[in-house]
Amino acid sequence: MSRSAHPAGPRHGDVLPEGHYAGPPADLNSLDPRVWSRTVRRDADGVVTVGGLPVTALAEEFGTPAYFLDEEDFRARCRAWKDAFGPDADVFYAGKAFLSRAVVRWLNEEGLNLDVCSGGELATALAAGMPAERIALHGNNKSTEEITRAVEAGVGRIVLDSFQEIVRVAHIAERLGKRQRVQIRVTVGVEAHTHEFIATAHEDQKFGIALAGGQAAEAVRRALRLDGLELIGIHSHIGSQIFDMAGFEVSARRVVQLLAEVRDEHGVELPEIDLGGGLGIAYTSDDDPREPHEIAKALREIVGRECEAAGLRVPRLSVEPGRAIVGPTAFTLYEVGTVKELEGLRTYVSVDGGMSDNIRTALYDAEYSVVLASRTSDAEPMLSRVVGKHCESGDIVVRDAFLPSDVAPGDLLAVPATGAYCRSMASNYNHALRPPVVAVADGAARVVVRRETEEDLLRLDVG
Ligand code: LLP
């Protein structure tokens, strides 16, 4: 039985997601530079390469599934962000997107700062030598231990997220004989156009202190009264995977309004504002993200304009991109295990990973693209769903994709733009062993996070 080929689009009865169906790409073998890191190509044999290394050899050496991280691309993106914002601003890489000691060293060398949101991320940052004053600690429920460790280490800022935390951080700092630099995270009441689970500036959610009803102004009042705190600014993060700058515009305007209120009430001009991260990347060819220099220009203009209107000195600006730096720098390599045609529907292509190495499709309906990476093919495009090996029908890696209709067990598939929130959200569901992260640079590949082993699993299971 031949597999379904859909050269001219879906057949009657195909189940397609609402609003997203563009038909097969003109050339299934091409690699759209928007979704691949900059050293990815196909070699003369048709094999996808990264940093000049063919995925067939990489799969042999490191196994599959595995994440391959393009160090040159990562560093170039760090530099692009840093150059775009210039010396009057700070770029904090959001470590939650993906953090490892190698990444911390690259950030350090490229002059970026680092935002951490847990004791584990803080420990990784410090272990890899990130100077504490370039670290910011986030979180809506930081433990006393996490706060204590951060204050002791001398982190450059702690972002306060609740009234209780204002007091908690002040007490800890006073007990340690320190004055901790802090920002207050406010919720500006913006509905970001993104998935509900990753939108963070509307009022009905757990992060920040609302500007509405004067709560944020009250938080400032309290923070300014406490000796253990040095209030340096206001923080806002409106959500993730955002393309439209309108949300940032509203957010910046409201944050600057608060700065003006603070000046009027306390005679203090807070010197910093942080507009968070959340800048979108291309997961598929349909996505069209802005370049860092355009984003920097837009944000600077908005902040400058609002400050001028309010008669304020322009505060030092910081941003916290995570996904926009690491997301496009990595791809996941899988091996095909089975191919199952469902007549009149689509073909299910099962790979050797799944929701344990990429939960984003199941959790956020995220869209990804995929290519046959171990060879090219002239076969007809086949409407496919790339699924994992977990015991759950929602275990989908790429919901709708066209693959050549001759895709077969043993082929390698590569899913681009998996650098952010894939390894960092990976799980051991079904006792899967979390895949390694392999960094590729200068024609060489090295493991920066190794693959888990069954011994790792059993070590935690103390019987
Ligand atoms: N700053 C703050 C305060 C944040 O909460 C976040 C993300 C960032 C910066 C970085 O956002 P980015 O530039 O990476 O979008 N797991 C979800 C994303 C959750 C983001 C949480 N906070 C996903 O896979 O889409």
Short mmCIF file of C-alpha atoms and ligand atoms in Angstrom, two decimals:
data_model
loop_
_atom_site.label_atom_id
_atom_site.label_comp_id
_atom_site.label_asym_id
_atom_site.label_seq_id
_atom_site.Cartn_x
_atom_site.Cartn_y
_atom_site.Cartn_z
CA MET A 1 0.00 0.00 0.00
CA SER A 2 1.45 3.35 -0.96
CA ARG A 3 1.56 6.13 1.58
CA SER A 4 -0.63 9.24 1.23
CA ALA A 5 0.94 11.88 -0.89
CA HIS A 6 -0.71 15.29 -0.98
CA PRO A 7 1.08 17.26 -3.66
CA ALA A 8 -1.76 19.70 -4.14
CA GLY A 9 -2.84 20.09 -0.54
CA PRO A 10 -5.11 18.10 1.74
CA ARG A 11 -7.54 15.50 0.47
CA HIS A 12 -11.19 15.44 1.39
CA GLY A 13 -11.50 14.20 4.97
CA ASP A 14 -8.06 15.37 6.07
CA VAL A 15 -8.08 16.64 9.61
CA LEU A 16 -6.25 19.93 9.64
CA PRO A 17 -5.80 22.46 12.39
CA GLU A 18 -8.00 25.52 12.17
CA GLY A 19 -6.45 28.44 10.39
CA HIS A 20 -3.10 26.86 9.64
CA TYR A 21 -2.63 25.16 6.37
CA ALA A 22 -0.28 26.46 3.77
CA GLY A 23 0.13 23.38 1.58
CA PRO A 24 3.42 21.65 0.94
CA PRO A 25 6.52 23.79 0.52
CA ALA A 26 7.90 24.08 -2.99
CA ASP A 27 10.98 22.08 -2.08
CA LEU A 28 10.93 19.65 0.82
CA ASN A 29 14.73 19.47 0.83
CA SER A 30 15.34 23.19 1.27
CA LEU A 31 16.35 24.65 4.63
CA ASP A 32 14.67 27.97 5.38
CA PRO A 33 17.35 30.15 7.03
CA ARG A 34 14.68 31.74 9.21
CA VAL A 35 14.21 28.54 11.20
CA TRP A 36 17.72 27.05 11.08
CA SER A 37 20.84 28.24 12.87
CA ARG A 38 23.40 29.93 10.71
CA THR A 39 25.85 27.09 10.10
CA VAL A 40 23.21 24.55 9.01
CA ARG A 41 23.42 23.43 5.35
CA ARG A 42 23.01 20.33 3.22
CA ASP A 43 26.24 18.75 1.96
CA ALA A 44 26.87 17.35 -1.51
CA ASP A 45 25.32 14.03 -0.42
CA GLY A 46 22.15 15.79 0.70
CA VAL A 47 22.87 15.26 4.39
CA VAL A 48 22.09 18.16 6.75
CA THR A 49 25.23 19.49 8.41
CA VAL A 50 25.81 21.85 11.31
CA GLY A 51 29.18 23.53 11.65
CA GLY A 52 30.25 21.35 8.71
CA LEU A 53 29.42 18.10 10.56
CA PRO A 54 26.89 15.76 8.92
CA VAL A 55 23.98 14.67 11.10
CA THR A 56 24.56 11.06 10.09
CA ALA A 57 27.99 11.14 11.78
CA LEU A 58 26.61 13.11 14.73
CA ALA A 59 23.84 10.56 15.24
CA GLU A 60 26.38 7.79 15.17
CA GLU A 61 28.62 9.47 17.71
CA PHE A 62 26.05 10.93 20.10
CA GLY A 63 22.91 8.86 19.45
CA THR A 64 19.37 10.10 19.01
CA PRO A 65 17.35 11.91 20.13
CA ALA A 66 19.82 14.70 20.78
CA TYR A 67 19.86 18.49 20.70
CA PHE A 68 22.62 20.10 18.62
CA LEU A 69 23.47 23.63 19.67
CA ASP A 70 25.28 25.90 17.22
CA GLU A 71 27.74 27.84 19.38
CA GLU A 72 28.67 30.30 16.64
CA ASP A 73 25.01 31.15 16.16
CA PHE A 74 24.44 31.50 19.91
CA ARG A 75 27.36 33.89 20.28
CA ALA A 76 26.33 35.88 17.22
CA ARG A 77 22.84 36.35 18.63
CA CYS A 78 24.29 37.46 21.99
CA ARG A 79 26.39 40.04 20.18
CA ALA A 80 23.47 41.19 18.05
CA TRP A 81 21.38 41.84 21.16
CA LYS A 82 24.20 43.50 23.02
CA ASP A 83 25.17 45.75 20.09
CA ALA A 84 21.54 46.61 19.38
CA PHE A 85 20.94 47.90 22.92
CA GLY A 86 24.35 49.49 23.30
CA PRO A 87 26.27 50.54 26.39
CA ASP A 88 23.33 52.38 28.02
CA ALA A 89 21.31 49.22 28.39
CA ASP A 90 21.68 45.70 29.76
CA VAL A 91 20.73 42.45 28.12
CA PHE A 92 19.89 39.70 30.60
CA TYR A 93 19.67 36.27 28.99
CA ALA A 94 16.68 34.42 30.52
CA GLY A 95 18.25 31.20 31.75
CA LYS A 96 14.93 29.36 31.96
CA ALA A 97 15.02 28.98 28.17
CA PHE A 98 18.13 26.80 28.46
CA LEU A 99 20.97 26.92 30.92
CA SER A 100 24.18 24.97 31.24
CA ARG A 101 27.66 25.85 32.39
CA ALA A 102 28.89 26.15 28.80
CA VAL A 103 26.10 28.60 28.01
CA VAL A 104 26.92 30.65 31.12
CA ARG A 105 30.55 30.88 29.99
CA TRP A 106 29.53 32.02 26.50
CA LEU A 107 27.22 34.67 27.98
CA ASN A 108 29.95 35.85 30.27
CA GLU A 109 32.44 36.11 27.42
CA GLU A 110 29.94 37.96 25.22
CA GLY A 111 29.18 40.46 28.00
CA LEU A 112 25.57 39.53 28.63
CA ASN A 113 23.93 39.43 32.02
CA LEU A 114 21.85 36.52 33.26
CA ASP A 115 18.36 36.22 34.69
CA VAL A 116 17.74 33.16 36.87
CA CYS A 117 14.48 32.10 38.45
CA SER A 118 15.43 29.35 40.87
CA GLY A 119 18.13 28.18 43.23
CA GLY A 120 19.20 25.59 40.65
CA GLU A 121 19.68 28.18 37.93
CA LEU A 122 21.52 30.44 40.37
CA ALA A 123 23.82 27.57 41.36
CA THR A 124 24.58 26.83 37.69
CA ALA A 125 25.32 30.49 36.99
CA LEU A 126 27.67 30.80 39.95
CA ALA A 127 29.33 27.45 39.30
CA ALA A 128 30.23 28.57 35.79
CA GLY A 129 31.71 31.84 37.00
CA MET A 130 29.07 34.41 36.10
CA PRO A 131 29.89 37.44 38.28
CA ALA A 132 27.08 37.74 40.84
CA GLU A 133 26.51 41.42 40.16
CA ARG A 134 25.48 40.49 36.60
CA ILE A 135 22.80 38.07 37.82
CA ALA A 136 19.13 38.92 38.45
CA LEU A 137 16.90 36.65 40.52
CA HIS A 138 13.24 36.27 39.55
CA GLY A 139 10.30 34.21 40.72
CA ASN A 140 6.87 34.61 42.26
CA ASN A 141 7.65 32.43 45.27
CA LYS A 142 11.36 32.44 45.98
CA SER A 143 12.23 30.43 49.05
CA THR A 144 14.05 31.90 52.02
CA GLU A 145 17.03 29.71 51.07
CA GLU A 146 17.04 31.00 47.49
CA ILE A 147 16.85 34.61 48.61
CA THR A 148 19.54 34.08 51.23
CA ARG A 149 21.89 32.45 48.74
CA ALA A 150 21.32 35.25 46.23
CA VAL A 151 21.88 38.03 48.76
CA GLU A 152 24.97 36.28 50.15
CA ALA A 153 26.38 35.84 46.66
CA GLY A 154 25.76 39.52 45.95
CA VAL A 155 23.42 39.27 42.95
CA GLY A 156 22.94 42.52 41.11
CA ARG A 157 19.20 42.56 41.57
CA ILE A 158 16.30 40.65 42.98
CA VAL A 159 12.99 41.24 41.26
CA LEU A 160 10.30 41.51 43.95
CA ASP A 161 7.03 39.90 43.06
CA SER A 162 4.70 40.30 46.08
CA PHE A 163 4.15 42.34 49.23
CA GLN A 164 5.37 39.44 51.37
CA GLU A 165 8.56 39.22 49.38
CA ILE A 166 9.36 42.89 49.87
CA VAL A 167 9.52 42.27 53.60
CA ARG A 168 11.19 38.88 53.27
CA VAL A 169 14.07 40.12 51.13
CA ALA A 170 14.51 43.21 53.32
CA HIS A 171 14.75 41.07 56.48
CA ILE A 172 17.23 38.66 54.95
CA ALA A 173 19.41 41.48 53.63
CA GLU A 174 19.35 43.29 56.98
CA ARG A 175 20.22 40.08 58.82
CA LEU A 176 23.20 39.65 56.49
CA GLY A 177 24.18 43.28 56.97
CA LYS A 178 23.53 44.09 53.31
CA ARG A 179 21.45 46.45 51.26
CA GLN A 180 20.03 44.46 48.34
CA ARG A 181 19.38 46.12 45.00
CA VAL A 182 15.82 45.29 43.93
CA GLN A 183 13.27 45.98 41.25
CA ILE A 184 9.51 45.65 41.65
CA ARG A 185 7.73 43.57 39.04
CA VAL A 186 4.46 45.14 38.04
CA THR A 187 1.59 43.77 35.97
CA VAL A 188 0.66 46.40 33.49
CA GLY A 189 -2.70 44.99 32.39
CA VAL A 190 -1.72 44.23 28.79
CA GLU A 191 -3.28 41.28 27.00
CA ALA A 192 -0.34 39.88 25.03
CA HIS A 193 -1.32 38.05 21.85
CA THR A 194 0.11 34.71 22.77
CA HIS A 195 -0.93 31.42 24.40
CA GLU A 196 -2.73 31.91 27.74
CA PHE A 197 -0.10 29.89 29.63
CA ILE A 198 2.74 32.15 28.51
CA ALA A 199 1.00 35.54 28.77
CA THR A 200 1.96 37.33 31.96
CA ALA A 201 0.81 40.93 32.03
CA HIS A 202 -2.96 40.65 32.30
CA GLU A 203 -4.12 41.11 35.88
CA ASP A 204 -5.68 37.70 36.57
CA GLN A 205 -2.45 35.71 36.99
CA LYS A 206 0.19 34.92 39.56
CA PHE A 207 3.06 37.23 38.59
CA GLY A 208 3.83 40.74 39.70
CA ILE A 209 1.99 43.48 41.54
CA ALA A 210 -0.81 45.23 39.68
CA LEU A 211 -0.45 48.84 38.63
CA ALA A 212 -4.23 48.97 38.77
CA GLY A 213 -5.74 50.11 42.05
CA GLY A 214 -2.49 51.69 43.17
CA GLN A 215 -0.98 48.39 44.36
CA ALA A 216 2.34 48.89 42.61
CA ALA A 217 2.59 52.44 44.00
CA GLU A 218 1.99 50.97 47.46
CA ALA A 219 4.73 48.38 46.86
CA VAL A 220 7.14 51.19 45.98
CA ARG A 221 6.16 53.05 49.17
CA ARG A 222 6.91 50.01 51.28
CA ALA A 223 10.18 49.14 49.52
CA LEU A 224 11.48 52.69 49.88
CA ARG A 225 10.89 52.55 53.64
CA LEU A 226 13.01 49.44 54.24
CA ASP A 227 16.71 49.77 55.03
CA GLY A 228 17.61 46.36 53.60
CA LEU A 229 16.44 47.34 50.12
CA GLU A 230 17.79 49.67 47.48
CA LEU A 231 14.95 50.12 45.02
CA ILE A 232 16.57 50.63 41.63
CA GLY A 233 13.66 50.26 39.26
CA ILE A 234 10.47 48.78 37.90
CA HIS A 235 10.17 45.54 35.98
CA SER A 236 7.53 44.30 33.58
CA HIS A 237 7.34 41.15 31.46
CA ILE A 238 4.24 40.83 29.29
CA GLY A 239 4.53 37.28 27.98
CA SER A 240 6.34 35.15 25.44
CA GLN A 241 6.56 34.48 21.71
CA ILE A 242 5.31 38.01 20.96
CA PHE A 243 5.76 39.64 17.54
CA ASP A 244 3.63 42.73 17.95
CA MET A 245 5.45 45.64 19.62
CA ALA A 246 2.14 47.26 20.66
CA GLY A 247 2.12 45.37 23.97
CA PHE A 248 5.61 46.64 24.81
CA GLU A 249 4.52 50.13 23.94
CA VAL A 250 1.63 50.05 26.40
CA SER A 251 3.80 48.38 29.00
CA ALA A 252 6.60 50.96 28.68
CA ARG A 253 4.12 53.80 28.85
CA ARG A 254 2.55 52.48 32.06
CA VAL A 255 5.90 51.74 33.69
CA VAL A 256 7.12 55.26 32.91
CA GLN A 257 3.86 56.66 34.32
CA LEU A 258 4.62 54.85 37.56
CA LEU A 259 8.15 56.31 37.59
CA ALA A 260 6.59 59.77 37.26
CA GLU A 261 4.18 59.05 40.12
CA VAL A 262 7.07 57.87 42.27
CA ARG A 263 8.99 61.03 41.51
CA ASP A 264 5.96 63.19 42.36
CA GLU A 265 5.27 61.38 45.62
CA HIS A 266 8.77 60.64 46.91
CA GLY A 267 11.02 62.99 45.01
CA VAL A 268 12.98 59.97 43.76
CA GLU A 269 13.71 59.16 40.10
CA LEU A 270 14.20 55.40 39.93
CA PRO A 271 17.18 54.83 37.64
CA GLU A 272 16.20 51.60 35.80
CA ILE A 273 13.38 49.92 33.96
CA ASP A 274 13.28 46.38 32.67
CA LEU A 275 10.79 45.49 29.96
CA GLY A 276 11.31 41.72 30.24
CA GLY A 277 11.71 39.23 27.44
CA GLY A 278 9.20 37.48 25.24
CA LEU A 279 10.36 38.38 21.74
CA GLY A 280 9.14 35.81 19.25
CA ILE A 281 11.20 33.59 16.96
CA ALA A 282 10.47 31.68 13.75
CA TYR A 283 9.41 28.11 14.40
CA THR A 284 8.02 27.75 10.89
CA SER A 285 8.41 29.73 7.68
CA ASP A 286 5.16 31.54 8.51
CA ASP A 287 6.76 33.37 11.44
CA ASP A 288 8.49 36.66 10.76
CA PRO A 289 10.33 37.91 13.84
CA ARG A 290 11.97 41.31 14.14
CA GLU A 291 15.72 41.75 14.37
CA PRO A 292 17.24 42.85 17.70
CA HIS A 293 18.23 46.26 16.31
CA GLU A 294 14.63 46.98 15.26
CA ILE A 295 13.37 45.89 18.67
CA ALA A 296 15.98 48.00 20.47
CA LYS A 297 15.17 51.04 18.35
CA ALA A 298 11.44 50.67 18.95
CA LEU A 299 11.81 50.22 22.71
CA ARG A 300 14.27 53.09 23.07
CA GLU A 301 11.99 55.40 21.12
CA ILE A 302 8.96 54.49 23.20
CA VAL A 303 10.80 54.92 26.51
CA GLY A 304 12.46 58.16 25.35
CA ARG A 305 9.17 59.64 24.22
CA GLU A 306 7.29 58.72 27.38
CA CYS A 307 10.08 60.04 29.62
CA GLU A 308 10.21 63.29 27.75
CA ALA A 309 6.45 63.69 28.11
CA ALA A 310 6.71 63.01 31.84
CA GLY A 311 9.77 65.23 32.29
CA LEU A 312 11.88 62.30 33.52
CA ARG A 313 15.51 61.46 32.89
CA VAL A 314 15.62 58.39 30.62
CA PRO A 315 16.28 55.43 32.92
CA ARG A 316 18.74 52.67 32.10
CA LEU A 317 16.84 50.07 30.10
CA SER A 318 17.17 46.33 30.37
CA VAL A 319 15.59 43.44 28.51
CA GLU A 320 15.52 39.71 29.14
CA PRO A 321 15.36 37.70 25.92
CA GLY A 322 15.63 33.95 26.39
CA ARG A 323 14.00 32.26 23.43
CA ALA A 324 15.18 34.91 20.96
CA ILE A 325 18.79 34.08 21.79
CA VAL A 326 18.87 30.31 22.26
CA GLY A 327 15.71 29.18 20.46
CA PRO A 328 16.94 29.30 16.87
CA THR A 329 20.42 28.03 17.75
CA ALA A 330 19.51 24.36 18.20
CA PHE A 331 17.68 21.54 16.49
CA THR A 332 16.60 18.14 17.73
CA LEU A 333 17.70 15.10 15.78
CA TYR A 334 15.48 12.00 15.89
CA GLU A 335 15.49 8.63 14.20
CA VAL A 336 12.32 7.35 12.57
CA GLY A 337 11.11 4.06 14.05
CA THR A 338 7.75 3.41 12.41
CA VAL A 339 5.64 4.94 9.64
CA LYS A 340 1.90 4.34 9.76
CA GLU A 341 -0.51 5.53 7.11
CA LEU A 342 -4.08 6.29 8.15
CA GLU A 343 -5.92 6.19 4.87
CA GLY A 344 -7.72 9.45 4.15
CA LEU A 345 -6.22 11.17 7.19
CA ARG A 346 -2.46 11.45 7.38
CA THR A 347 0.67 9.45 8.02
CA TYR A 348 2.05 9.08 11.52
CA VAL A 349 5.82 9.09 11.61
CA SER A 350 7.09 7.90 15.00
CA VAL A 351 10.46 9.05 16.29
CA ASP A 352 12.59 7.93 19.20
CA GLY A 353 11.78 10.91 21.49
CA GLY A 354 8.64 12.96 21.91
CA MET A 355 6.88 14.91 24.64
CA SER A 356 9.69 14.15 27.10
CA ASP A 357 12.14 16.20 24.99
CA ASN A 358 9.63 18.69 23.56
CA ILE A 359 6.50 19.29 25.61
CA ARG A 360 5.71 22.56 23.82
CA THR A 361 3.52 21.05 21.09
CA ALA A 362 1.34 19.24 23.63
CA LEU A 363 1.29 22.08 26.15
CA TYR A 364 0.92 25.19 24.01
CA ASP A 365 -0.18 23.83 20.61
CA ALA A 366 3.22 25.06 19.45
CA GLU A 367 4.02 24.66 15.77
CA TYR A 368 7.33 23.30 14.55
CA SER A 369 8.79 22.40 11.22
CA VAL A 370 10.72 19.26 10.34
CA VAL A 371 12.93 17.98 7.55
CA LEU A 372 14.28 14.64 6.45
CA ALA A 373 17.90 15.26 7.43
CA SER A 374 19.90 12.14 6.53
CA ARG A 375 19.22 12.40 2.79
CA THR A 376 17.27 14.33 0.22
CA SER A 377 14.29 12.85 -1.54
CA ASP A 378 12.33 13.58 -4.70
CA ALA A 379 9.29 11.63 -3.50
CA GLU A 380 5.91 13.36 -3.34
CA PRO A 381 5.12 15.41 -0.24
CA MET A 382 3.15 13.46 2.32
CA LEU A 383 0.98 15.08 4.97
CA SER A 384 2.53 13.78 8.18
CA ARG A 385 2.31 14.03 11.91
CA VAL A 386 5.58 13.46 13.70
CA VAL A 387 4.88 11.73 16.99
CA GLY A 388 6.98 10.44 19.83
CA LYS A 389 7.21 7.08 21.54
CA HIS A 390 5.32 7.91 24.76
CA CYS A 391 2.17 6.20 25.96
CA GLU A 392 -0.08 9.10 25.22
CA SER A 393 -1.87 10.11 22.04
CA GLY A 394 -1.08 13.80 22.68
CA ASP A 395 2.59 12.93 22.32
CA ILE A 396 3.07 15.01 19.19
CA VAL A 397 6.30 16.68 18.10
CA VAL A 398 5.13 18.31 14.86
CA ARG A 399 1.38 18.38 14.38
CA ASP A 400 1.25 19.00 10.64
CA ALA A 401 4.20 18.73 8.33
CA PHE A 402 5.00 17.57 4.85
CA LEU A 403 7.67 14.92 4.58
CA PRO A 404 8.72 13.02 1.49
CA SER A 405 6.42 10.02 1.05
CA ASP A 406 9.37 7.59 1.04
CA VAL A 407 10.37 8.45 4.63
CA ALA A 408 11.25 5.16 6.30
CA PRO A 409 12.52 3.61 9.53
CA GLY A 410 16.16 4.54 10.06
CA ASP A 411 15.83 7.98 8.45
CA LEU A 412 16.89 10.93 10.57
CA LEU A 413 14.49 13.83 11.07
CA ALA A 414 15.59 17.23 12.32
CA VAL A 415 13.25 19.68 14.07
CA PRO A 416 14.66 23.22 14.10
CA ALA A 417 14.27 26.00 16.68
CA THR A 418 14.25 23.69 19.69
CA GLY A 419 16.94 25.55 21.65
CA ALA A 420 14.49 27.22 24.03
CA TYR A 421 12.19 25.48 26.50
CA CYS A 422 12.77 21.99 25.14
CA ARG A 423 15.73 20.60 27.10
CA SER A 424 14.87 22.93 29.98
CA MET A 425 11.32 21.50 30.14
CA ALA A 426 12.32 17.92 29.35
CA SER A 427 10.99 15.19 31.61
CA ASN A 428 11.51 11.55 32.44
CA TYR A 429 7.95 10.62 31.48
CA ASN A 430 7.78 6.88 30.86
CA HIS A 431 11.28 6.85 32.34
CA ALA A 432 12.63 8.39 29.18
CA LEU A 433 16.28 9.31 29.41
CA ARG A 434 16.66 13.02 28.74
CA PRO A 435 18.72 13.64 25.59
CA PRO A 436 22.15 15.25 25.54
CA VAL A 437 22.93 18.76 24.39
CA VAL A 438 25.84 18.72 22.00
CA ALA A 439 27.55 22.00 21.17
CA VAL A 440 28.99 22.36 17.69
CA ALA A 441 31.71 24.93 16.97
CA ASP A 442 34.65 25.23 14.59
CA GLY A 443 33.94 21.89 12.97
CA ALA A 444 33.95 20.02 16.30
CA ALA A 445 31.15 18.68 18.47
CA ARG A 446 31.24 18.22 22.22
CA VAL A 447 28.68 17.18 24.79
CA VAL A 448 27.76 20.03 27.14
CA VAL A 449 24.91 18.20 28.89
CA ARG A 450 25.24 14.45 28.70
CA ARG A 451 22.47 11.96 27.99
CA GLU A 452 20.82 10.52 31.07
CA THR A 453 21.39 6.87 31.77
CA GLU A 454 19.32 4.22 33.48
CA GLU A 455 21.79 4.50 36.36
CA ASP A 456 20.81 8.16 36.71
CA LEU A 457 17.16 7.14 36.99
CA LEU A 458 17.85 4.37 39.48
CA ARG A 459 20.15 6.56 41.57
CA LEU A 460 17.16 8.75 42.51
CA ASP A 461 14.96 5.73 43.15
CA VAL A 462 16.33 4.73 46.53
CA GLY A 463 14.11 1.68 46.83
N1 LLP B 1 11.84 37.50 31.79
C1 LLP B 1 10.88 36.99 32.57
C2 LLP B 1 10.55 37.67 33.82
C3 LLP B 1 10.21 35.83 32.21
O1 LLP B 1 9.27 35.35 32.99
C4 LLP B 1 10.55 35.19 30.99
C5 LLP B 1 9.88 33.97 30.58
C6 LLP B 1 11.57 35.75 30.21
C7 LLP B 1 12.18 36.91 30.62
C8 LLP B 1 12.03 35.14 28.92
O2 LLP B 1 11.02 35.03 27.97
P1 LLP B 1 11.42 34.61 26.48
O3 LLP B 1 12.18 35.74 25.89
O4 LLP B 1 12.24 33.36 26.53
O5 LLP B 1 10.12 34.37 25.81
N2 LLP B 1 7.82 27.67 28.61
C9 LLP B 1 7.20 28.67 27.76
C10 LLP B 1 7.77 30.03 28.01
C11 LLP B 1 7.64 30.47 29.45
C12 LLP B 1 8.35 31.76 29.67
C13 LLP B 1 8.38 32.13 31.08
N3 LLP B 1 9.03 33.36 31.33
C14 LLP B 1 7.41 28.27 26.31
O6 LLP B 1 7.95 27.21 26.05
O7 LLP B 1 6.98 28.98 25.41
#
